[in-house]
PDB file of C-alpha atoms in Angstrom:
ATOM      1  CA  UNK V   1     -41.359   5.281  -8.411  1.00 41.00           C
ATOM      2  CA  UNK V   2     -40.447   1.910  -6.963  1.00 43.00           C
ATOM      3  CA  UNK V   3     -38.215   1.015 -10.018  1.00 43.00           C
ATOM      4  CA  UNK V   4     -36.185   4.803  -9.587  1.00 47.00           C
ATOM      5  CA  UNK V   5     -35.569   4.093  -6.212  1.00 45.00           C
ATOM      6  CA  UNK V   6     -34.080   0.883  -6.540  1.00 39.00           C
ATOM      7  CA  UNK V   7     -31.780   2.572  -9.337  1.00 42.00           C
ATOM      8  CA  UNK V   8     -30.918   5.143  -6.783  1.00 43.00           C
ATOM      9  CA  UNK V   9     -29.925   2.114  -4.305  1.00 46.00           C
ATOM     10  CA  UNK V  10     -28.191   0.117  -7.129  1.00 53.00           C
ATOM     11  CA  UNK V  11     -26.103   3.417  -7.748  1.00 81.00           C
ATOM     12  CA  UNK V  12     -25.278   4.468  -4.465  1.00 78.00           C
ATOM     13  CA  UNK V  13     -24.850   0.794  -3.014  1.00 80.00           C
ATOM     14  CA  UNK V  14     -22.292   0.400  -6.563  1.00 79.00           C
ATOM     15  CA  UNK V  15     -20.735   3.681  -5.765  1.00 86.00           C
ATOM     16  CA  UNK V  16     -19.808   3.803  -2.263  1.00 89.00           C
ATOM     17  CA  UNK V  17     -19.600   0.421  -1.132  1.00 90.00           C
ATOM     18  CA  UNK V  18     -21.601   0.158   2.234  1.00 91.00           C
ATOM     19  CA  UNK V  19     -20.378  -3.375   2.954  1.00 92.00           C
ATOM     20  CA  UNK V  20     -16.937  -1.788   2.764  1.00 95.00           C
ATOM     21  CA  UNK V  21     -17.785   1.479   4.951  1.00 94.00           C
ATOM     22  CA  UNK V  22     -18.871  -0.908   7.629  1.00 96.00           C
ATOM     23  CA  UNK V  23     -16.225  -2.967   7.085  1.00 96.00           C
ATOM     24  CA  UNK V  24     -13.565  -0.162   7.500  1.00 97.00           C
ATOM     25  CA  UNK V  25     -15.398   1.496  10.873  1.00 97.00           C
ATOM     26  CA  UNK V  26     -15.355  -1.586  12.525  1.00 98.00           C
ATOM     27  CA  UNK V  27     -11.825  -2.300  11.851  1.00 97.00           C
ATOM     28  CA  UNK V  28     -11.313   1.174  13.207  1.00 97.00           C
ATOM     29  CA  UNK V  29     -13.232   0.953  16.257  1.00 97.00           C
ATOM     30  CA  UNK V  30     -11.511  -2.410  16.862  1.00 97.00           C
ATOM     31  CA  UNK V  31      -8.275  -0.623  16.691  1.00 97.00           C
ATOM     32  CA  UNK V  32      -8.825   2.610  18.768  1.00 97.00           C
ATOM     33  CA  UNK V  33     -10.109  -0.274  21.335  1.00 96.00           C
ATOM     34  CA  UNK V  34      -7.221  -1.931  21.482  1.00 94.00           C
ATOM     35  CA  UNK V  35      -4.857   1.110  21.541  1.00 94.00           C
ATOM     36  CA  UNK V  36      -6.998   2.321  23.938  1.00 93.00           C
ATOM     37  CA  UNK V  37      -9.115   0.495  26.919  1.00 92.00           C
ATOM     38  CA  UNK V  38      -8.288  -2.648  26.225  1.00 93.00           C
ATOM     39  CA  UNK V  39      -4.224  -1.981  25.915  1.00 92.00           C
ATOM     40  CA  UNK V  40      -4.050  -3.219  29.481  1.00 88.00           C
ATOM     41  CA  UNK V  41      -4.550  -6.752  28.600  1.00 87.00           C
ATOM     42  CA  UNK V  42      -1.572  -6.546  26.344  1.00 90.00           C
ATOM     43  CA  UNK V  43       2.005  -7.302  28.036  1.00 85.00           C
ATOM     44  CA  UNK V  44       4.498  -4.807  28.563  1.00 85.00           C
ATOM     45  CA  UNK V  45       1.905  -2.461  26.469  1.00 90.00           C
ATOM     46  CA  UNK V  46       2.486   1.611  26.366  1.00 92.00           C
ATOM     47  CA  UNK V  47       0.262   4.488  25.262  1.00 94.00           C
ATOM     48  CA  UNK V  48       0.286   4.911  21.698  1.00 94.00           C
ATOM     49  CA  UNK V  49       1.757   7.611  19.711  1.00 95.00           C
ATOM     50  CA  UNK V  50      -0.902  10.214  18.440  1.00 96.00           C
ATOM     51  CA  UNK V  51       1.306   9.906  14.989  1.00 96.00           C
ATOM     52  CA  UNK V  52       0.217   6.163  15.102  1.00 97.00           C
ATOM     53  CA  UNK V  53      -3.098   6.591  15.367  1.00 97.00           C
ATOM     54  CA  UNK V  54      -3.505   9.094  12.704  1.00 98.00           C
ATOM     55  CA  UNK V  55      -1.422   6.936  10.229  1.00 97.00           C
ATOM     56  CA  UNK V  56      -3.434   4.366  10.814  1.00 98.00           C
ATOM     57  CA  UNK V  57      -6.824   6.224  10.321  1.00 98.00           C
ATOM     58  CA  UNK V  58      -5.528   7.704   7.227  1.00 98.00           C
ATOM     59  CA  UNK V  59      -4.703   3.841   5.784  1.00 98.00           C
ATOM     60  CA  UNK V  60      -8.023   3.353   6.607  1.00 97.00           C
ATOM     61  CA  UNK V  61      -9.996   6.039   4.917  1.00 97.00           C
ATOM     62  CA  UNK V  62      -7.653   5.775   1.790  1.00 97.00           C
ATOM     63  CA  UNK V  63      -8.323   1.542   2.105  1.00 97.00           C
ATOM     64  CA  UNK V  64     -11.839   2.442   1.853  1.00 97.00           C
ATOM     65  CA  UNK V  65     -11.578   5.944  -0.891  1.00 96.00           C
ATOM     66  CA  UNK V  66      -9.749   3.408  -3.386  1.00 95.00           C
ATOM     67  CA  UNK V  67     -12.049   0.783  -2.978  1.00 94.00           C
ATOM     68  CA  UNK V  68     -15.331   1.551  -1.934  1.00 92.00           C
ATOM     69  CA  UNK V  69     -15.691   4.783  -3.699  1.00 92.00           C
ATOM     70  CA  UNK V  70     -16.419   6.216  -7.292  1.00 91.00           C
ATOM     71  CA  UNK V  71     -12.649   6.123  -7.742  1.00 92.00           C
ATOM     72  CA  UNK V  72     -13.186   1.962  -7.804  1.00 92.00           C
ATOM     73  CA  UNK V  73     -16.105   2.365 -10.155  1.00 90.00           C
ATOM     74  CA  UNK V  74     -14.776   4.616 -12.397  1.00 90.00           C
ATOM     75  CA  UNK V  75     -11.548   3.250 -12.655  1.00 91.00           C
ATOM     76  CA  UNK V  76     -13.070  -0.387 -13.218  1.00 88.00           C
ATOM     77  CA  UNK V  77     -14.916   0.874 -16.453  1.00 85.00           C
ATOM     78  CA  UNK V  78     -14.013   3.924 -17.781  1.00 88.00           C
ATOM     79  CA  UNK V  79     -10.814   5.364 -16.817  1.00 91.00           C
ATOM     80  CA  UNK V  80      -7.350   3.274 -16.861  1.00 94.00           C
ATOM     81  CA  UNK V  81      -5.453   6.676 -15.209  1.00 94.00           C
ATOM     82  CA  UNK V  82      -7.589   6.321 -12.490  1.00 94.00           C
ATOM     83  CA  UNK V  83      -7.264   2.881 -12.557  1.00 95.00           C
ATOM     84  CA  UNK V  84      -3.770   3.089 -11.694  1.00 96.00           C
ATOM     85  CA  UNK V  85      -3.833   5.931  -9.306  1.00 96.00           C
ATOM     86  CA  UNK V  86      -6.162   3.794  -7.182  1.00 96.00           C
ATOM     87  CA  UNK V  87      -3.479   1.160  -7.291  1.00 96.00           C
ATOM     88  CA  UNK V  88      -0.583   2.745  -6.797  1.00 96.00           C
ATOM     89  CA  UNK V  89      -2.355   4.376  -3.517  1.00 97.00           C
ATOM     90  CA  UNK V  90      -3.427   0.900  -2.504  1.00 97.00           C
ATOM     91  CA  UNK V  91      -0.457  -0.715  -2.872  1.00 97.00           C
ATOM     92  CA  UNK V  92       2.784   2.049  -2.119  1.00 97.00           C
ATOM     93  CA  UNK V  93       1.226   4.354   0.294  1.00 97.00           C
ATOM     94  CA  UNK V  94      -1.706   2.055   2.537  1.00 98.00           C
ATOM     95  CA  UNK V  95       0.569  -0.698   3.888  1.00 98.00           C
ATOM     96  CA  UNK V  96       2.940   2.102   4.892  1.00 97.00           C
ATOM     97  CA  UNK V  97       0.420   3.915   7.120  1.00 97.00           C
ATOM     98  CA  UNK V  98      -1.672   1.006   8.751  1.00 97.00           C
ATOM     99  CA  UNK V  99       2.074  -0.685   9.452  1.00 97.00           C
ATOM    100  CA  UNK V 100       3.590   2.109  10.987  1.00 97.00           C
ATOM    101  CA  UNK V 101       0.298   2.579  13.061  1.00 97.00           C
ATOM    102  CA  UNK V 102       0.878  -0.611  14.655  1.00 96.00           C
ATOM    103  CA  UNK V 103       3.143  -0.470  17.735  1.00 95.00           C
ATOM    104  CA  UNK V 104       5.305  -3.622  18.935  1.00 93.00           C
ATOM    105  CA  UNK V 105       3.078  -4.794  21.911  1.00 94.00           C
ATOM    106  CA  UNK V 106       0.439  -5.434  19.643  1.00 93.00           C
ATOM    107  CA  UNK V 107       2.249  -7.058  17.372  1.00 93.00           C
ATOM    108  CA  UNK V 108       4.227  -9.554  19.616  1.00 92.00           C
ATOM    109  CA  UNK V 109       1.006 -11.702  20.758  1.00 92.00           C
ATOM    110  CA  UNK V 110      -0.152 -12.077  17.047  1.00 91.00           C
ATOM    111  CA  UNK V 111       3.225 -13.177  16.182  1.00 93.00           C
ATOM    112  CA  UNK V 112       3.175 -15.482  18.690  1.00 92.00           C
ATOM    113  CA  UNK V 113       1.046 -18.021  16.460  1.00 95.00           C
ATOM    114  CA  UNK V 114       3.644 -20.141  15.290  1.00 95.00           C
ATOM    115  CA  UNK V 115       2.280 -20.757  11.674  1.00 96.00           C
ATOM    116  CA  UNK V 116       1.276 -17.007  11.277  1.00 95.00           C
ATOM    117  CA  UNK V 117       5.085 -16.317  12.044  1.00 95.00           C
ATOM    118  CA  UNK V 118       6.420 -18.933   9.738  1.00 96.00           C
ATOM    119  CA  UNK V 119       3.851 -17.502   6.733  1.00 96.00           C
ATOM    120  CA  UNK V 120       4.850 -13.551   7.563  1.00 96.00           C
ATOM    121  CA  UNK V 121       8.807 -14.158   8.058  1.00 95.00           C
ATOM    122  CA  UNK V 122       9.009 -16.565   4.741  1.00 96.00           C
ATOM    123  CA  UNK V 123       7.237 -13.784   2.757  1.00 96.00           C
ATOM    124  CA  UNK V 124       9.172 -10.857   4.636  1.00 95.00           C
ATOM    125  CA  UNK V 125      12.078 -12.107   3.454  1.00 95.00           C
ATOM    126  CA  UNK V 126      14.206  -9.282   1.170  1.00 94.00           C
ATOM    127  CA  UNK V 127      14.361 -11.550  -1.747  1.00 95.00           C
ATOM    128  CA  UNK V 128      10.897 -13.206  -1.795  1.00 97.00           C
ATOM    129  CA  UNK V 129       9.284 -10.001  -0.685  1.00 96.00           C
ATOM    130  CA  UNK V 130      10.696  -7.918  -3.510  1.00 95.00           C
ATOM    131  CA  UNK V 131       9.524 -10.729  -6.089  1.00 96.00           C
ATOM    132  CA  UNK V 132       6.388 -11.813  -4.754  1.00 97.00           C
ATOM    133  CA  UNK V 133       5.212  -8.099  -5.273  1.00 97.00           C
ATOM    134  CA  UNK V 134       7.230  -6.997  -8.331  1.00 96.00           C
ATOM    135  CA  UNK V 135       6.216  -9.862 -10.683  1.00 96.00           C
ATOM    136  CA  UNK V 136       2.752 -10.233  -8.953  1.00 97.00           C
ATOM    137  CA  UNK V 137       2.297  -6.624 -10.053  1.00 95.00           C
ATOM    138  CA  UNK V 138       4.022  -7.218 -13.221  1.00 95.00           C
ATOM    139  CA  UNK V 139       1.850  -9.987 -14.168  1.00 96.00           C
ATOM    140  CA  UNK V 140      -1.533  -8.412 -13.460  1.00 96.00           C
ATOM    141  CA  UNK V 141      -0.767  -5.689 -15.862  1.00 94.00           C
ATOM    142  CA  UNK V 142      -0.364  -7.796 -18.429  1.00 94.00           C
ATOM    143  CA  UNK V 143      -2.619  -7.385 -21.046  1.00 94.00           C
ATOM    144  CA  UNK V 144      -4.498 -11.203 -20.985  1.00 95.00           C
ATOM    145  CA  UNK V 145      -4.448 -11.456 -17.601  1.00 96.00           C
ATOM    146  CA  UNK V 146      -5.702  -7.524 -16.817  1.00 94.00           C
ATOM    147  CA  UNK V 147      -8.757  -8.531 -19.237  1.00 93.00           C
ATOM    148  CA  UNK V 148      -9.817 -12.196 -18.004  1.00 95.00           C
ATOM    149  CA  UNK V 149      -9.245 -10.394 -13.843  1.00 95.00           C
ATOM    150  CA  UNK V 150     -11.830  -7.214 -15.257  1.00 91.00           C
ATOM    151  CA  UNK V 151     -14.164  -9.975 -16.951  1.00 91.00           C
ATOM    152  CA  UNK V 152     -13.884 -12.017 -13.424  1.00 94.00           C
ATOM    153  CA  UNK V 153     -15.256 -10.642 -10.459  1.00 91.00           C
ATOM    154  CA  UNK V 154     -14.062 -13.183  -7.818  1.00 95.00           C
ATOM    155  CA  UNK V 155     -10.918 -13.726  -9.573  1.00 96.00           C
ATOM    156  CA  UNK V 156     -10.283 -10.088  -9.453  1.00 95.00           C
ATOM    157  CA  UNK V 157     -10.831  -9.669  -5.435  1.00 94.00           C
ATOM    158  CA  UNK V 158      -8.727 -13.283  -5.449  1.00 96.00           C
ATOM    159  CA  UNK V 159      -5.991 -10.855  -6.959  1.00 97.00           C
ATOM    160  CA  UNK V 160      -6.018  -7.797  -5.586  1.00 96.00           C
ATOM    161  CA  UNK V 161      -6.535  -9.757  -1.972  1.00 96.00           C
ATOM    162  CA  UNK V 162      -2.567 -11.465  -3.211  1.00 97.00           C
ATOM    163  CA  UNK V 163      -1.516  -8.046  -4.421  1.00 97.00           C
ATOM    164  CA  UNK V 164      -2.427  -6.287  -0.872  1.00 97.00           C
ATOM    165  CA  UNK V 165      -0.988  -9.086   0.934  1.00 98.00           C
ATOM    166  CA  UNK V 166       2.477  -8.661  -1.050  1.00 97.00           C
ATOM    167  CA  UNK V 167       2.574  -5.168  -0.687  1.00 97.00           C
ATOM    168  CA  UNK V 168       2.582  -5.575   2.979  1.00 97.00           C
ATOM    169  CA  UNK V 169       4.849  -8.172   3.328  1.00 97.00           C
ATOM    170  CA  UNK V 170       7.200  -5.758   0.525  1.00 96.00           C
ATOM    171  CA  UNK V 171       6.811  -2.869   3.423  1.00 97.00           C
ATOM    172  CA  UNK V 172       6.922  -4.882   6.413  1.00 95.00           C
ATOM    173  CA  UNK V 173      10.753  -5.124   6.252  1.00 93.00           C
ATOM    174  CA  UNK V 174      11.109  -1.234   6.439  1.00 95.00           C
ATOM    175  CA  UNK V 175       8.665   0.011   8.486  1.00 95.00           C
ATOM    176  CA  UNK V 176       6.771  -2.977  10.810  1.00 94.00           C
ATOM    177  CA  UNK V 177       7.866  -2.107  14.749  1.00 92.00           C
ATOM    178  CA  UNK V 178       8.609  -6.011  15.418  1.00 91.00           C
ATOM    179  CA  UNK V 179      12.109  -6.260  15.813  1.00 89.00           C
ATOM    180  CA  UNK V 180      12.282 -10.302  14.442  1.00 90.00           C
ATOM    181  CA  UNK V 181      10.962  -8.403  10.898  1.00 91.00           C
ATOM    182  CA  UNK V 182      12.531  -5.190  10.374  1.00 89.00           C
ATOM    183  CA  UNK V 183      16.584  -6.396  11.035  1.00 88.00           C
ATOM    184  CA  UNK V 184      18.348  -4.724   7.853  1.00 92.00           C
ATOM    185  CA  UNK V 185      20.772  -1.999   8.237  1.00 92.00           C
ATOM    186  CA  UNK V 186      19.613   1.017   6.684  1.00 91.00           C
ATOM    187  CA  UNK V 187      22.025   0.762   3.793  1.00 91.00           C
ATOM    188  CA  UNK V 188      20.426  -2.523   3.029  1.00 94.00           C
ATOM    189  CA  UNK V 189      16.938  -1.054   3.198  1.00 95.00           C
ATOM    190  CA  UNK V 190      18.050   1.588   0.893  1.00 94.00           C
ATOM    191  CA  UNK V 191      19.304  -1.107  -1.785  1.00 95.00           C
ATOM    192  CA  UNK V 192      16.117  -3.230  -1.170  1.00 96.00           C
ATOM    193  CA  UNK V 193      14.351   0.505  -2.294  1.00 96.00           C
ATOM    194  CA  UNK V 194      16.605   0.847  -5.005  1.00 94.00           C
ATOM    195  CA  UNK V 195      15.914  -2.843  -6.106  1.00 95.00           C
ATOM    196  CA  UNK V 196      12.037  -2.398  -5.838  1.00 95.00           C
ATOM    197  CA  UNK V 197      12.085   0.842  -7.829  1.00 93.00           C
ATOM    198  CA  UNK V 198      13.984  -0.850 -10.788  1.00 94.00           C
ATOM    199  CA  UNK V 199      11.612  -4.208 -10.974  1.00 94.00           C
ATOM    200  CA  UNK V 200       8.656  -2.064 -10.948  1.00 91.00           C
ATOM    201  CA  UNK V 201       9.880  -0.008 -14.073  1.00 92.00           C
ATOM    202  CA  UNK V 202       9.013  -2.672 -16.937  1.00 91.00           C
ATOM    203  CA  UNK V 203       5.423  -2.616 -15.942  1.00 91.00           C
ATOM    204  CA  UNK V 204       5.076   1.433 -16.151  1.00 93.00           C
ATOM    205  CA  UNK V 205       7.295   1.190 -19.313  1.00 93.00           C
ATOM    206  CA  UNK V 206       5.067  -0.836 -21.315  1.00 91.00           C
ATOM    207  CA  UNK V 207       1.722   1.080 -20.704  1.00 95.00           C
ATOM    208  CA  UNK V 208       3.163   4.338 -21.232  1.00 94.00           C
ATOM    209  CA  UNK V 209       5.532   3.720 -24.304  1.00 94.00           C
ATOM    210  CA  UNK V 210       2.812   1.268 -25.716  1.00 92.00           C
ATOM    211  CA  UNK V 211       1.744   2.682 -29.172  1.00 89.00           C
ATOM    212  CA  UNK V 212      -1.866   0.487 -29.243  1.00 92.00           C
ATOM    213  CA  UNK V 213      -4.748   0.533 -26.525  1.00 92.00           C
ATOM    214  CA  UNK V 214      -3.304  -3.086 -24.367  1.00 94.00           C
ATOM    215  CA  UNK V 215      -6.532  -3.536 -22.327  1.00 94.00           C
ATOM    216  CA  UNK V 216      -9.881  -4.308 -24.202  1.00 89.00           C
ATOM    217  CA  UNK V 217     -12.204  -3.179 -21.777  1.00 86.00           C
ATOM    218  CA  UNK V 218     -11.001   0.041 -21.877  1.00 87.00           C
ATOM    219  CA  UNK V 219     -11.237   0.235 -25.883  1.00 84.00           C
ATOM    220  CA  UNK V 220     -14.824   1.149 -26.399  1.00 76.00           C
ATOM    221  CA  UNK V 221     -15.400   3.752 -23.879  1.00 72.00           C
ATOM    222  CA  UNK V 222     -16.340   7.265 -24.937  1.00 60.00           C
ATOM    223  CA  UNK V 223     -16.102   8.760 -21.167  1.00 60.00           C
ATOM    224  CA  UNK V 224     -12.385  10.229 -22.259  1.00 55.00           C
ATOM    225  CA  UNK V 225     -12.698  11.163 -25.606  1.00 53.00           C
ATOM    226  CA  UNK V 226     -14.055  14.790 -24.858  1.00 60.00           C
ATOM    227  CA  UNK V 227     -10.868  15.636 -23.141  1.00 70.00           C
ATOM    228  CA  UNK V 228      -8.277  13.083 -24.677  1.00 77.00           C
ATOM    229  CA  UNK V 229      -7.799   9.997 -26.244  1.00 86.00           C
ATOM    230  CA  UNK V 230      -8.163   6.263 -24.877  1.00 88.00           C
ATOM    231  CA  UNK V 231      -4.581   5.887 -25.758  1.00 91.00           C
ATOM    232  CA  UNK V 232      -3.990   8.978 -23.897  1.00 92.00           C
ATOM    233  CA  UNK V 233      -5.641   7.720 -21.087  1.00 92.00           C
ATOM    234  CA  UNK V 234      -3.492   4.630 -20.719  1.00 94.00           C
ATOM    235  CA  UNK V 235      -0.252   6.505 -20.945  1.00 95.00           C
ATOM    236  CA  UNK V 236      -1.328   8.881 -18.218  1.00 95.00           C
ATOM    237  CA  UNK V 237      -2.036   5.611 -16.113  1.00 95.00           C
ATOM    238  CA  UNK V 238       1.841   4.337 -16.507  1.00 96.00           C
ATOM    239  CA  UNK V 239       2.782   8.376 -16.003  1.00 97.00           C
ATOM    240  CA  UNK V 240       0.663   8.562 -12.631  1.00 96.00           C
ATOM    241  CA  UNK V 241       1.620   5.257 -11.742  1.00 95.00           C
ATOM    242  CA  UNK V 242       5.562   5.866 -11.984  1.00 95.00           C
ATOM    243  CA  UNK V 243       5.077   9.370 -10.726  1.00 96.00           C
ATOM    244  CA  UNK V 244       3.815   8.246  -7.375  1.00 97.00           C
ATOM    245  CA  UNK V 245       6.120   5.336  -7.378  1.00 96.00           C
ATOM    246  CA  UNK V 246       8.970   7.672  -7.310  1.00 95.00           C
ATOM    247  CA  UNK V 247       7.874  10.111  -4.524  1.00 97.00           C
ATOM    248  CA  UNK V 248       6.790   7.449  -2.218  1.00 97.00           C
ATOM    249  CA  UNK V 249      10.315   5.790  -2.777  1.00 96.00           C
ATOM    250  CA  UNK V 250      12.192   9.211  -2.467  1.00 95.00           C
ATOM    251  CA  UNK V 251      10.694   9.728   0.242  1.00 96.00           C
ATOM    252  CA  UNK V 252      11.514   6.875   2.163  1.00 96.00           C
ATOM    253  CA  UNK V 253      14.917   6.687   0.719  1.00 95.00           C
ATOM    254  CA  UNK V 254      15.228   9.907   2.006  1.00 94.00           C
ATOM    255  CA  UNK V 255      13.796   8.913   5.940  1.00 93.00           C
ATOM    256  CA  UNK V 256      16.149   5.635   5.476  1.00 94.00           C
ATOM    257  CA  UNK V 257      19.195   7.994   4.595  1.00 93.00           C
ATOM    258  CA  UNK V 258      18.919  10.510   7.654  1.00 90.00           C
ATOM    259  CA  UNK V 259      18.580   7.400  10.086  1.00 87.00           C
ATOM    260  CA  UNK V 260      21.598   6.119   8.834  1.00 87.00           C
ATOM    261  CA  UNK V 261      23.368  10.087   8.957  1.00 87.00           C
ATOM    262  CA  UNK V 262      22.023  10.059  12.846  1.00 84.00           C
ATOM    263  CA  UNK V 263      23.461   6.510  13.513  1.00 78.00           C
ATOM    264  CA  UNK V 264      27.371   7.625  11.949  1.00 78.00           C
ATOM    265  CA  UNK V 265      27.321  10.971  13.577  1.00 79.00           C
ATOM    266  CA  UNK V 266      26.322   9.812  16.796  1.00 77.00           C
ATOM    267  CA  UNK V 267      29.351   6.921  16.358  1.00 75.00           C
ATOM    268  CA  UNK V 268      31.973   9.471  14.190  1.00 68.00           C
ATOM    269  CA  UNK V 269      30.903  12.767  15.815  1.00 71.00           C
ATOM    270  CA  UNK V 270      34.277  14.493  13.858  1.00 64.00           C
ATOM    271  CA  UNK V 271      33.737  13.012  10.559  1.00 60.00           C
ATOM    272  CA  UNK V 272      30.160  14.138  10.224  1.00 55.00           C
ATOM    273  CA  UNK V 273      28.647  17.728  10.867  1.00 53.00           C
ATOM    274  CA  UNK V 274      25.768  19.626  10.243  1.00 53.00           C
ATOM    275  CA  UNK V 275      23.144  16.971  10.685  1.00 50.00           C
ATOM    276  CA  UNK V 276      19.704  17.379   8.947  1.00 52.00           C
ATOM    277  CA  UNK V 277      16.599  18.977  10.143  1.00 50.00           C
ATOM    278  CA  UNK V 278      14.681  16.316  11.764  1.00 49.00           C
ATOM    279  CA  UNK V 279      11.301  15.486  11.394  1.00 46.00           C
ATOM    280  CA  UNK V 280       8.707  12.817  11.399  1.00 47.00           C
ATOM    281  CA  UNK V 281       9.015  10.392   8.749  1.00 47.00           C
ATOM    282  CA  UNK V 282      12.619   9.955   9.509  1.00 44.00           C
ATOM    283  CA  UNK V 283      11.719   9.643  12.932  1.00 46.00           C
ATOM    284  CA  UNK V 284       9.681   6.644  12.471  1.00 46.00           C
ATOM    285  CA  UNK V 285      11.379   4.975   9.256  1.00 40.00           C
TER     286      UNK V 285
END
């Protein structure tokens, strides 16, 4: 009896990741603190947008559904496809929401930390920001390095803690509310878009064009060959992965665009007409 409960623990504690829950509740109650009740020890601090605080709260319960839930499990050791859909949600759509939940009075004291600053503005850089991600992403799919990371617990969270970190600084340039980090012109931010969407197409190419299973932890497991193949498995990955990669990008392309066709009309009201139906994502692109 003793020995099935603790299997029933082991499960549930490998499953759903109650270190992480309480991680992710007190980052939460932190927030909606300092948003709320304590706001008035922040300078020059206004309410917060109810938008903000529900983009935030979503970042936080997808943070914790991709890894803290059976997604993370599954996708660890049986299925690659969900494997990838648990990073391309961690890594295109989370940064978005928790950065855009963040309004520019509490940003401005953390900033303030001179070495913090000098770490966020090297790495928010267009250039370094599109590389740092892009070939950080690029090299964790290859095939030696996927299968030492999966082999290597600690090395793995030493990874995926870089990978996060890159995303963030990738999105910071077109979304964070601090003016010294978001300074490009929107035609710039749609190049920079353009430019991420292009260095993150070698990676999806070679899983789903790849004619042989490339990861060997993934070779042996039977939990996909009722439906489809292993193989098949791993080109739905790259498919799910580029999939998401291009409606996260359209749709900020898009946001990016509409800001721009608000800023010429408003200077050129003659040249253009018939301005888009606004709505919230281009509102707060």
């Amino acid at each position: 009896m003793n020995h099935n409960h603790l299997e029933i623990s082991n499960s549930f504690y490998t499953m759903w990741s109650p270190v992480l829950i309480l991680f992710v509740i007190v980052v939460g109650i932190l927030y909606f603190r300092m948003v709320g009740p304590w706001r008035e020890g922040f300078k020059h601090s206004e309410p917060v947008e109810t938008w903000r605080k529900v983009m935030f709260t979503v970042g936080l319960v997808l943070f914790y559904l991709t890894q803290g839930s059976p997604i993370n499990y599954y996708g660890h050791h049986y299925l690659f496809s969900l494997h990838m859909l648990q990073q391309s949600i961690l890594y295109l759509i989370v940064p978005i929401l928790i950065i855009l939940g963040l309004p520019e009075w509490f940003l401005k004291p953390v900033f303030q930390i001179k070495w913090l600053y000098k770490i966020v503005r090297f790495f928010t850089f267009p250039l370094v920001s599109l590389l740092f991600f892009n070939v950080t992403f690029s090299i964790y799919h290859l095939p030696l390095v996927m299968d030492y990371l999966m082999e290597n617990e600690l090395a793995l969270f030493g990874y995926h803690a870089m990978l996060l970190f890159a995303a963030f600084m990738m999105w910071f340039p077109i979304f964070v509310a601090h003016p010294d980090f978001n300074k490009m012109p929107s035609m710039q931010k749609m190049l920079y878009i353009f430019a991420n969407g292009i260095l993150l197409t070698p990676a999806c190419a070679l899983i789903i064009f790849a004619g042989d299973l490339l990861y060997a932890m993934y070779r042996d497991v039977s939990f996909t060959t009722t439906v489809y193949s292993v193989l098949d498995d791993q080109q739905l990955g790259g498919v799910i992965m580029k999939i998401v990669q291009e409606i996260v990008y359209g749709i900020v392309l898009y946001s990016i665009f509409r800001k721009w066709y608000r800023t010429e009309r408003k200077q050129h009201p003659d040249e253009l007409s018939d301005e888009p139906q606004e709505g919230m994502v281009y509102n707060h692109a």
